[in-house]
PDB file of C-alpha atoms in Angstrom:
ATOM      1  CA  GLU A   1      91.780  81.644 109.054  1.00 59.00           C
ATOM      2  CA  ALA A   2      90.521  82.478 105.370  1.00 78.00           C
ATOM      3  CA  GLY A   3      90.917  86.026 104.302  1.00 94.00           C
ATOM      4  CA  VAL A   4      88.480  88.163 102.435  1.00 97.00           C
ATOM      5  CA  VAL A   5      87.405  86.287  99.291  1.00 97.00           C
ATOM      6  CA  GLN A   6      86.448  88.157  96.054  1.00 98.00           C
ATOM      7  CA  SER A   7      85.094  86.867  92.619  1.00 97.00           C
ATOM      8  CA  PRO A   8      85.650  86.788  89.892  1.00 97.00           C
ATOM      9  CA  ARG A   9      89.490  88.170  89.963  1.00 96.00           C
ATOM     10  CA  TYR A  10      89.277  89.427  86.309  1.00 97.00           C
ATOM     11  CA  LYS A  11      86.321  90.662  84.186  1.00 98.00           C
ATOM     12  CA  ILE A  12      86.281  91.898  80.673  1.00 98.00           C
ATOM     13  CA  ILE A  13      83.035  93.209  79.462  1.00 97.00           C
ATOM     14  CA  GLU A  14      81.839  95.556  76.615  1.00 97.00           C
ATOM     15  CA  LYS A  15      80.336  98.920  77.531  1.00 96.00           C
ATOM     16  CA  LYS A  16      76.702  99.037  78.408  1.00 97.00           C
ATOM     17  CA  GLN A  17      76.761  95.373  79.604  1.00 97.00           C
ATOM     18  CA  PRO A  18      76.031  94.716  83.205  1.00 97.00           C
ATOM     19  CA  VAL A  19      78.573  93.160  85.611  1.00 98.00           C
ATOM     20  CA  ALA A  20      78.515  91.908  89.209  1.00 98.00           C
ATOM     21  CA  PHE A  21      81.167  91.470  91.903  1.00 98.00           C
ATOM     22  CA  TRP A  22      81.008  89.253  94.834  1.00 98.00           C
ATOM     23  CA  CYS A  23      82.686  89.361  98.336  1.00 98.00           C
ATOM     24  CA  ASN A  24      82.822  87.079 101.239  1.00 97.00           C
ATOM     25  CA  PRO A  25      84.367  88.882 104.353  1.00 96.00           C
ATOM     26  CA  ILE A  26      86.326  87.391 107.163  1.00 96.00           C
ATOM     27  CA  SER A  27      84.114  85.557 109.629  1.00 93.00           C
ATOM     28  CA  GLY A  28      82.984  87.758 112.378  1.00 92.00           C
ATOM     29  CA  HIS A  29      83.568  90.846 110.599  1.00 94.00           C
ATOM     30  CA  ASN A  30      80.514  93.051 110.722  1.00 93.00           C
ATOM     31  CA  THR A  31      81.727  95.820 108.647  1.00 94.00           C
ATOM     32  CA  LEU A  32      82.194  95.506 105.016  1.00 96.00           C
ATOM     33  CA  TYR A  33      83.603  97.985 102.403  1.00 96.00           C
ATOM     34  CA  TRP A  34      83.672  98.307  98.634  1.00 97.00           C
ATOM     35  CA  TYR A  35      86.368 100.484  97.250  1.00 97.00           C
ATOM     36  CA  LEU A  36      87.503 101.419  93.773  1.00 97.00           C
ATOM     37  CA  GLN A  37      91.019 101.737  92.888  1.00 96.00           C
ATOM     38  CA  ASN A  38      92.189 103.379  89.811  1.00 94.00           C
ATOM     39  CA  LEU A  39      95.744 102.696  88.548  1.00 90.00           C
ATOM     40  CA  GLY A  40      98.294 104.675  90.517  1.00 88.00           C
ATOM     41  CA  GLN A  41      95.872 105.804  93.004  1.00 92.00           C
ATOM     42  CA  GLY A  42      94.692 105.085  96.457  1.00 94.00           C
ATOM     43  CA  PRO A  43      91.505 103.171  97.109  1.00 95.00           C
ATOM     44  CA  GLU A  44      88.382 105.287  97.076  1.00 95.00           C
ATOM     45  CA  LEU A  45      85.270 104.219  99.278  1.00 95.00           C
ATOM     46  CA  LEU A  46      82.160 103.385  97.421  1.00 96.00           C
ATOM     47  CA  ILE A  47      80.054 101.973 100.295  1.00 96.00           C
ATOM     48  CA  ARG A  48      80.335 100.826 103.807  1.00 95.00           C
ATOM     49  CA  TYR A  49      78.046  98.232 105.528  1.00 95.00           C
ATOM     50  CA  GLU A  50      77.555  97.623 109.321  1.00 93.00           C
ATOM     51  CA  ASN A  51      75.945  94.239 109.139  1.00 92.00           C
ATOM     52  CA  GLU A  52      73.154  94.456 106.577  1.00 92.00           C
ATOM     53  CA  GLU A  53      72.783  98.235 106.670  1.00 93.00           C
ATOM     54  CA  ALA A  54      74.591 100.636 104.231  1.00 93.00           C
ATOM     55  CA  VAL A  55      75.877 103.320 106.629  1.00 89.00           C
ATOM     56  CA  ASP A  56      77.772 105.390 104.066  1.00 87.00           C
ATOM     57  CA  ASP A  57      76.997 105.203 100.295  1.00 90.00           C
ATOM     58  CA  SER A  58      77.529 108.844  99.510  1.00 87.00           C
ATOM     59  CA  GLN A  59      80.338 107.999  97.064  1.00 89.00           C
ATOM     60  CA  LEU A  60      78.402 105.383  95.238  1.00 92.00           C
ATOM     61  CA  PRO A  61      77.216 106.533  91.816  1.00 91.00           C
ATOM     62  CA  LYS A  62      73.693 105.372  92.229  1.00 90.00           C
ATOM     63  CA  ASP A  63      72.552 105.764  88.674  1.00 94.00           C
ATOM     64  CA  ARG A  64      74.513 102.881  87.611  1.00 96.00           C
ATOM     65  CA  PHE A  65      75.927 101.143  90.770  1.00 97.00           C
ATOM     66  CA  SER A  66      74.190  99.236  93.337  1.00 96.00           C
ATOM     67  CA  ALA A  67      75.199  97.002  96.296  1.00 97.00           C
ATOM     68  CA  GLU A  68      73.540  94.697  98.661  1.00 96.00           C
ATOM     69  CA  ARG A  69      74.542  92.581 101.852  1.00 95.00           C
ATOM     70  CA  LEU A  70      71.295  90.949 102.336  1.00 84.00           C
ATOM     71  CA  LYS A  71      72.191  88.484 105.425  1.00 87.00           C
ATOM     72  CA  GLY A  72      74.937  90.705 106.889  1.00 85.00           C
ATOM     73  CA  VAL A  73      77.632  88.444 105.409  1.00 92.00           C
ATOM     74  CA  ASP A  74      78.650  88.304 101.761  1.00 95.00           C
ATOM     75  CA  SER A  75      77.967  91.231  99.443  1.00 97.00           C
ATOM     76  CA  THR A  76      77.409  91.955  95.880  1.00 97.00           C
ATOM     77  CA  LEU A  77      78.406  95.072  93.998  1.00 98.00           C
ATOM     78  CA  LYS A  78      76.819  95.612  90.679  1.00 97.00           C
ATOM     79  CA  ILE A  79      77.317  97.993  87.753  1.00 97.00           C
ATOM     80  CA  GLN A  80      74.488  98.433  85.015  1.00 97.00           C
ATOM     81  CA  PRO A  81      75.345  99.660  82.506  1.00 96.00           C
ATOM     82  CA  ALA A  82      79.021  99.656  82.557  1.00 97.00           C
ATOM     83  CA  GLU A  83      80.908 102.557  81.015  1.00 97.00           C
ATOM     84  CA  LEU A  84      84.557 102.674  79.734  1.00 96.00           C
ATOM     85  CA  GLY A  85      85.479 104.767  82.659  1.00 95.00           C
ATOM     86  CA  ASP A  86      84.476 102.062  85.103  1.00 97.00           C
ATOM     87  CA  SER A  87      87.527 100.095  84.231  1.00 97.00           C
ATOM     88  CA  ALA A  88      89.390  99.794  87.699  1.00 97.00           C
ATOM     89  CA  VAL A  89      90.118  97.338  90.463  1.00 97.00           C
ATOM     90  CA  TYR A  90      87.232  96.839  92.718  1.00 98.00           C
ATOM     91  CA  LEU A  91      88.412  95.957  96.192  1.00 98.00           C
ATOM     92  CA  CYS A  92      86.253  94.628  99.148  1.00 98.00           C
ATOM     93  CA  ALA A  93      87.405  94.811 102.674  1.00 97.00           C
ATOM     94  CA  SER A  94      86.134  93.864 106.124  1.00 96.00           C
ATOM     95  CA  SER A  95      86.916  94.782 109.738  1.00 94.00           C
ATOM     96  CA  LEU A  96      85.477  94.252 113.108  1.00 91.00           C
ATOM     97  CA  ALA A  97      82.625  96.672 113.896  1.00 80.00           C
ATOM     98  CA  GLY A  98      83.317 100.235 113.122  1.00 77.00           C
ATOM     99  CA  ALA A  99      85.737 102.198 110.901  1.00 75.00           C
ATOM    100  CA  LEU A 100      88.517 102.521 113.453  1.00 82.00           C
ATOM    101  CA  ASN A 101      89.746  99.060 113.086  1.00 86.00           C
ATOM    102  CA  GLU A 102      92.224  97.481 110.838  1.00 91.00           C
ATOM    103  CA  GLN A 103      90.694  96.756 107.397  1.00 94.00           C
ATOM    104  CA  PHE A 104      91.466  93.517 105.615  1.00 96.00           C
ATOM    105  CA  PHE A 105      91.350  93.613 101.910  1.00 97.00           C
ATOM    106  CA  GLY A 106      90.521  91.006  99.262  1.00 97.00           C
ATOM    107  CA  PRO A 107      92.543  90.490  96.166  1.00 96.00           C
ATOM    108  CA  GLY A 108      90.114  92.659  94.136  1.00 96.00           C
ATOM    109  CA  THR A 109      88.473  92.356  90.840  1.00 97.00           C
ATOM    110  CA  ARG A 110      90.141  93.768  87.910  1.00 97.00           C
ATOM    111  CA  LEU A 111      87.386  95.190  85.494  1.00 98.00           C
ATOM    112  CA  THR A 112      88.091  96.102  81.928  1.00 98.00           C
ATOM    113  CA  VAL A 113      85.381  97.741  80.040  1.00 98.00           C
ATOM    114  CA  LEU A 114      85.790  97.749  76.163  1.00 97.00           C
TER     115      LEU A 114
ATOM    116  CA  GLY B   1      84.989 115.245 104.176  1.00 77.00           C
ATOM    117  CA  GLU B   2      88.490 114.375 104.969  1.00 84.00           C
ATOM    118  CA  ASN B   3      91.379 114.925 102.444  1.00 91.00           C
ATOM    119  CA  VAL B   4      94.480 113.255 102.615  1.00 96.00           C
ATOM    120  CA  GLU B   5      97.840 114.330 100.701  1.00 97.00           C
ATOM    121  CA  GLN B   6     100.786 112.095 100.524  1.00 98.00           C
ATOM    122  CA  HIS B   7     104.320 112.983  99.307  1.00 97.00           C
ATOM    123  CA  PRO B   8     106.437 111.926  97.660  1.00 97.00           C
ATOM    124  CA  SER B   9     104.733 110.284  94.890  1.00 97.00           C
ATOM    125  CA  THR B  10     107.818 108.286  93.987  1.00 98.00           C
ATOM    126  CA  LEU B  11     110.948 107.591  96.216  1.00 98.00           C
ATOM    127  CA  SER B  12     114.026 105.722  95.309  1.00 98.00           C
ATOM    128  CA  VAL B  13     116.743 104.742  97.959  1.00 98.00           C
ATOM    129  CA  GLN B  14     119.695 102.557  98.162  1.00 98.00           C
ATOM    130  CA  GLU B  15     119.300  99.356 100.143  1.00 98.00           C
ATOM    131  CA  GLY B  16     120.265 100.066 103.705  1.00 97.00           C
ATOM    132  CA  ASP B  17     119.336 103.739 103.666  1.00 98.00           C
ATOM    133  CA  SER B  18     116.087 105.070 105.366  1.00 98.00           C
ATOM    134  CA  ALA B  19     112.968 106.070 103.660  1.00 98.00           C
ATOM    135  CA  VAL B  20     110.323 108.613 104.820  1.00 98.00           C
ATOM    136  CA  ILE B  21     106.850 109.139 103.463  1.00 98.00           C
ATOM    137  CA  LYS B  22     104.800 112.053 104.560  1.00 98.00           C
ATOM    138  CA  CYS B  23     100.862 112.642 104.795  1.00 98.00           C
ATOM    139  CA  THR B  24      98.772 115.500 105.806  1.00 98.00           C
ATOM    140  CA  TYR B  25      95.070 115.433 106.657  1.00 97.00           C
ATOM    141  CA  SER B  26      92.463 118.098 106.814  1.00 95.00           C
ATOM    142  CA  ASP B  27      90.041 117.148 109.546  1.00 93.00           C
ATOM    143  CA  SER B  28      91.323 117.460 112.885  1.00 92.00           C
ATOM    144  CA  ALA B  29      88.822 115.093 114.313  1.00 92.00           C
ATOM    145  CA  SER B  30      90.391 112.177 112.342  1.00 93.00           C
ATOM    146  CA  ASN B  31      91.700 109.636 114.974  1.00 92.00           C
ATOM    147  CA  TYR B  32      92.993 106.584 113.323  1.00 94.00           C
ATOM    148  CA  PHE B  33      95.951 106.597 110.972  1.00 96.00           C
ATOM    149  CA  PRO B  34      97.033 103.275 109.266  1.00 97.00           C
ATOM    150  CA  TRP B  35      99.640 102.720 106.530  1.00 98.00           C
ATOM    151  CA  TYR B  36      99.237  99.911 104.043  1.00 98.00           C
ATOM    152  CA  LYS B  37     101.796  98.333 101.644  1.00 97.00           C
ATOM    153  CA  GLN B  38     100.553  97.238  98.230  1.00 96.00           C
ATOM    154  CA  GLU B  39     102.892  95.098  96.047  1.00 95.00           C
ATOM    155  CA  LEU B  40     102.172  94.880  92.285  1.00 91.00           C
ATOM    156  CA  GLY B  41      99.066  93.066  91.700  1.00 89.00           C
ATOM    157  CA  LYS B  42      98.428  92.345  95.348  1.00 92.00           C
ATOM    158  CA  ARG B  43      96.014  93.330  97.993  1.00 94.00           C
ATOM    159  CA  PRO B  44      96.886  96.417 100.425  1.00 95.00           C
ATOM    160  CA  GLN B  45      98.091  94.946 103.755  1.00 96.00           C
ATOM    161  CA  LEU B  46      98.361  96.935 107.100  1.00 96.00           C
ATOM    162  CA  ILE B  47     101.905  97.354 108.080  1.00 97.00           C
ATOM    163  CA  ILE B  48     101.654  99.710 111.019  1.00 97.00           C
ATOM    164  CA  ASP B  49      98.948 102.159 112.364  1.00 96.00           C
ATOM    165  CA  ILE B  50      98.725 104.863 114.946  1.00 95.00           C
ATOM    166  CA  ARG B  51      95.703 106.316 116.926  1.00 92.00           C
ATOM    167  CA  SER B  52      95.279 109.960 117.969  1.00 85.00           C
ATOM    168  CA  ASN B  53      96.235 109.445 121.548  1.00 85.00           C
ATOM    169  CA  VAL B  54      99.809 108.376 120.597  1.00 83.00           C
ATOM    170  CA  GLY B  55     102.566 110.371 119.051  1.00 90.00           C
ATOM    171  CA  GLU B  56     104.883 107.643 117.877  1.00 95.00           C
ATOM    172  CA  LYS B  57     104.839 103.808 117.275  1.00 94.00           C
ATOM    173  CA  LYS B  58     107.704 101.618 116.231  1.00 96.00           C
ATOM    174  CA  ASP B  59     107.688  98.086 115.016  1.00 94.00           C
ATOM    175  CA  GLN B  60     111.151  96.736 114.169  1.00 96.00           C
ATOM    176  CA  ARG B  61     112.374  98.778 111.121  1.00 97.00           C
ATOM    177  CA  ILE B  62     109.197 100.767 110.676  1.00 98.00           C
ATOM    178  CA  ALA B  63     108.010 103.690 112.694  1.00 98.00           C
ATOM    179  CA  VAL B  64     105.163 106.099 112.288  1.00 98.00           C
ATOM    180  CA  THR B  65     105.001 109.549 113.965  1.00 97.00           C
ATOM    181  CA  LEU B  66     101.832 111.731 114.308  1.00 96.00           C
ATOM    182  CA  ASN B  67     101.780 115.505 114.915  1.00 95.00           C
ATOM    183  CA  LYS B  68      97.976 116.412 115.658  1.00 93.00           C
ATOM    184  CA  THR B  69      98.692 120.036 115.898  1.00 94.00           C
ATOM    185  CA  ALA B  70     100.059 120.272 112.288  1.00 94.00           C
ATOM    186  CA  LYS B  71      97.763 117.455 111.088  1.00 95.00           C
ATOM    187  CA  HIS B  72     100.438 115.397 109.614  1.00 95.00           C
ATOM    188  CA  PHE B  73     101.906 112.078 110.062  1.00 97.00           C
ATOM    189  CA  SER B  74     104.933 110.196 108.647  1.00 98.00           C
ATOM    190  CA  LEU B  75     106.201 106.633 107.912  1.00 98.00           C
ATOM    191  CA  HIS B  76     109.800 105.878 108.570  1.00 98.00           C
ATOM    192  CA  ILE B  77     111.506 102.843 107.310  1.00 98.00           C
ATOM    193  CA  THR B  78     115.100 102.189 108.297  1.00 97.00           C
ATOM    194  CA  GLU B  79     117.670  99.694 106.954  1.00 98.00           C
ATOM    195  CA  THR B  80     115.585  99.416 103.680  1.00 98.00           C
ATOM    196  CA  GLN B  81     115.727  96.009 101.730  1.00 97.00           C
ATOM    197  CA  PRO B  82     114.715  95.164  98.184  1.00 96.00           C
ATOM    198  CA  GLU B  83     111.582  93.487  99.419  1.00 96.00           C
ATOM    199  CA  ASP B  84     110.379  96.757 100.887  1.00 98.00           C
ATOM    200  CA  SER B  85     109.860  97.944  97.320  1.00 98.00           C
ATOM    201  CA  ALA B  86     106.033  98.567  96.814  1.00 98.00           C
ATOM    202  CA  VAL B  87     103.436 101.298  96.924  1.00 97.00           C
ATOM    203  CA  TYR B  88     102.652 102.679 100.358  1.00 98.00           C
ATOM    204  CA  PHE B  89      99.331 104.256 101.210  1.00 98.00           C
ATOM    205  CA  CYS B  90      98.679 106.475 104.296  1.00 98.00           C
ATOM    206  CA  ALA B  91      94.941 106.997 105.358  1.00 97.00           C
ATOM    207  CA  ALA B  92      93.179 109.115 107.811  1.00 96.00           C
ATOM    208  CA  THR B  93      89.948 107.862 109.429  1.00 92.00           C
ATOM    209  CA  LEU B  94      87.076 110.071 110.920  1.00 86.00           C
ATOM    210  CA  ASN B  95      83.859 108.206 109.951  1.00 83.00           C
ATOM    211  CA  ASP B  96      85.485 106.306 107.014  1.00 88.00           C
ATOM    212  CA  MET B  97      88.939 105.760 105.812  1.00 91.00           C
ATOM    213  CA  ARG B  98      90.409 108.180 103.257  1.00 94.00           C
ATOM    214  CA  PHE B  99      93.579 107.104 101.525  1.00 96.00           C
ATOM    215  CA  GLY B 100      96.439 109.235 100.088  1.00 97.00           C
ATOM    216  CA  ALA B 101      97.412 108.794  96.481  1.00 96.00           C
ATOM    217  CA  GLY B 102     100.370 106.426  97.436  1.00 97.00           C
ATOM    218  CA  THR B 103     104.106 106.588  97.269  1.00 98.00           C
ATOM    219  CA  ARG B 104     106.056 104.196  95.047  1.00 98.00           C
ATOM    220  CA  LEU B 105     109.129 103.115  97.002  1.00 98.00           C
ATOM    221  CA  THR B 106     112.002 101.555  94.995  1.00 98.00           C
ATOM    222  CA  VAL B 107     114.972 100.043  97.067  1.00 98.00           C
ATOM    223  CA  LYS B 108     117.896  99.529  94.904  1.00 97.00           C
ATOM    224  CA  PRO B 109     120.358  96.631  95.877  1.00 93.00           C
TER     225      PRO B 109
END
């Protein structure tokens, strides 16, 4: 069984540029999560989807971050414009329905903003 | 919202010794507590989890204990091996999973 797939694995951009990350969850997983992980810290939730509905986006900085999961399968996270402080690893995870199940993480996208 | 504190931030043990990592959480309604292991440059992977209706769970060399009254839970690794070296994260789940800051475990051969 394929795991959670993310692309790109690495991205280097200049500040003020836009950037997008893509995630394909494990087949059959209705719940999809985007996390931000700073160096030496635990993952911090940005947004959680149940199918195509964003059920918790309270931690998503909506002035510059947006996300979508149009068909309830793969998802895209966008930053526009990127700032220096956005440099981090962006992790996608998926699980069976609901937050009380094991979350399977993707390899992450390491973003560097110059 | 839920707040999770994890201690220690770094832990160094000799191969064969035991390692214990402790976490506390703030919301008594949290009911699912997973532990993830993250090797350098890799994705976090679940190693063990416990739900609020259970006080202890064991899987070979790894065990987790939960004290709901005190709102803390601990990871115990016995007979540590060099391949146990990694960063370990605890988490507490109410509506969403909140992670601790992590413990970097180093097992010296």
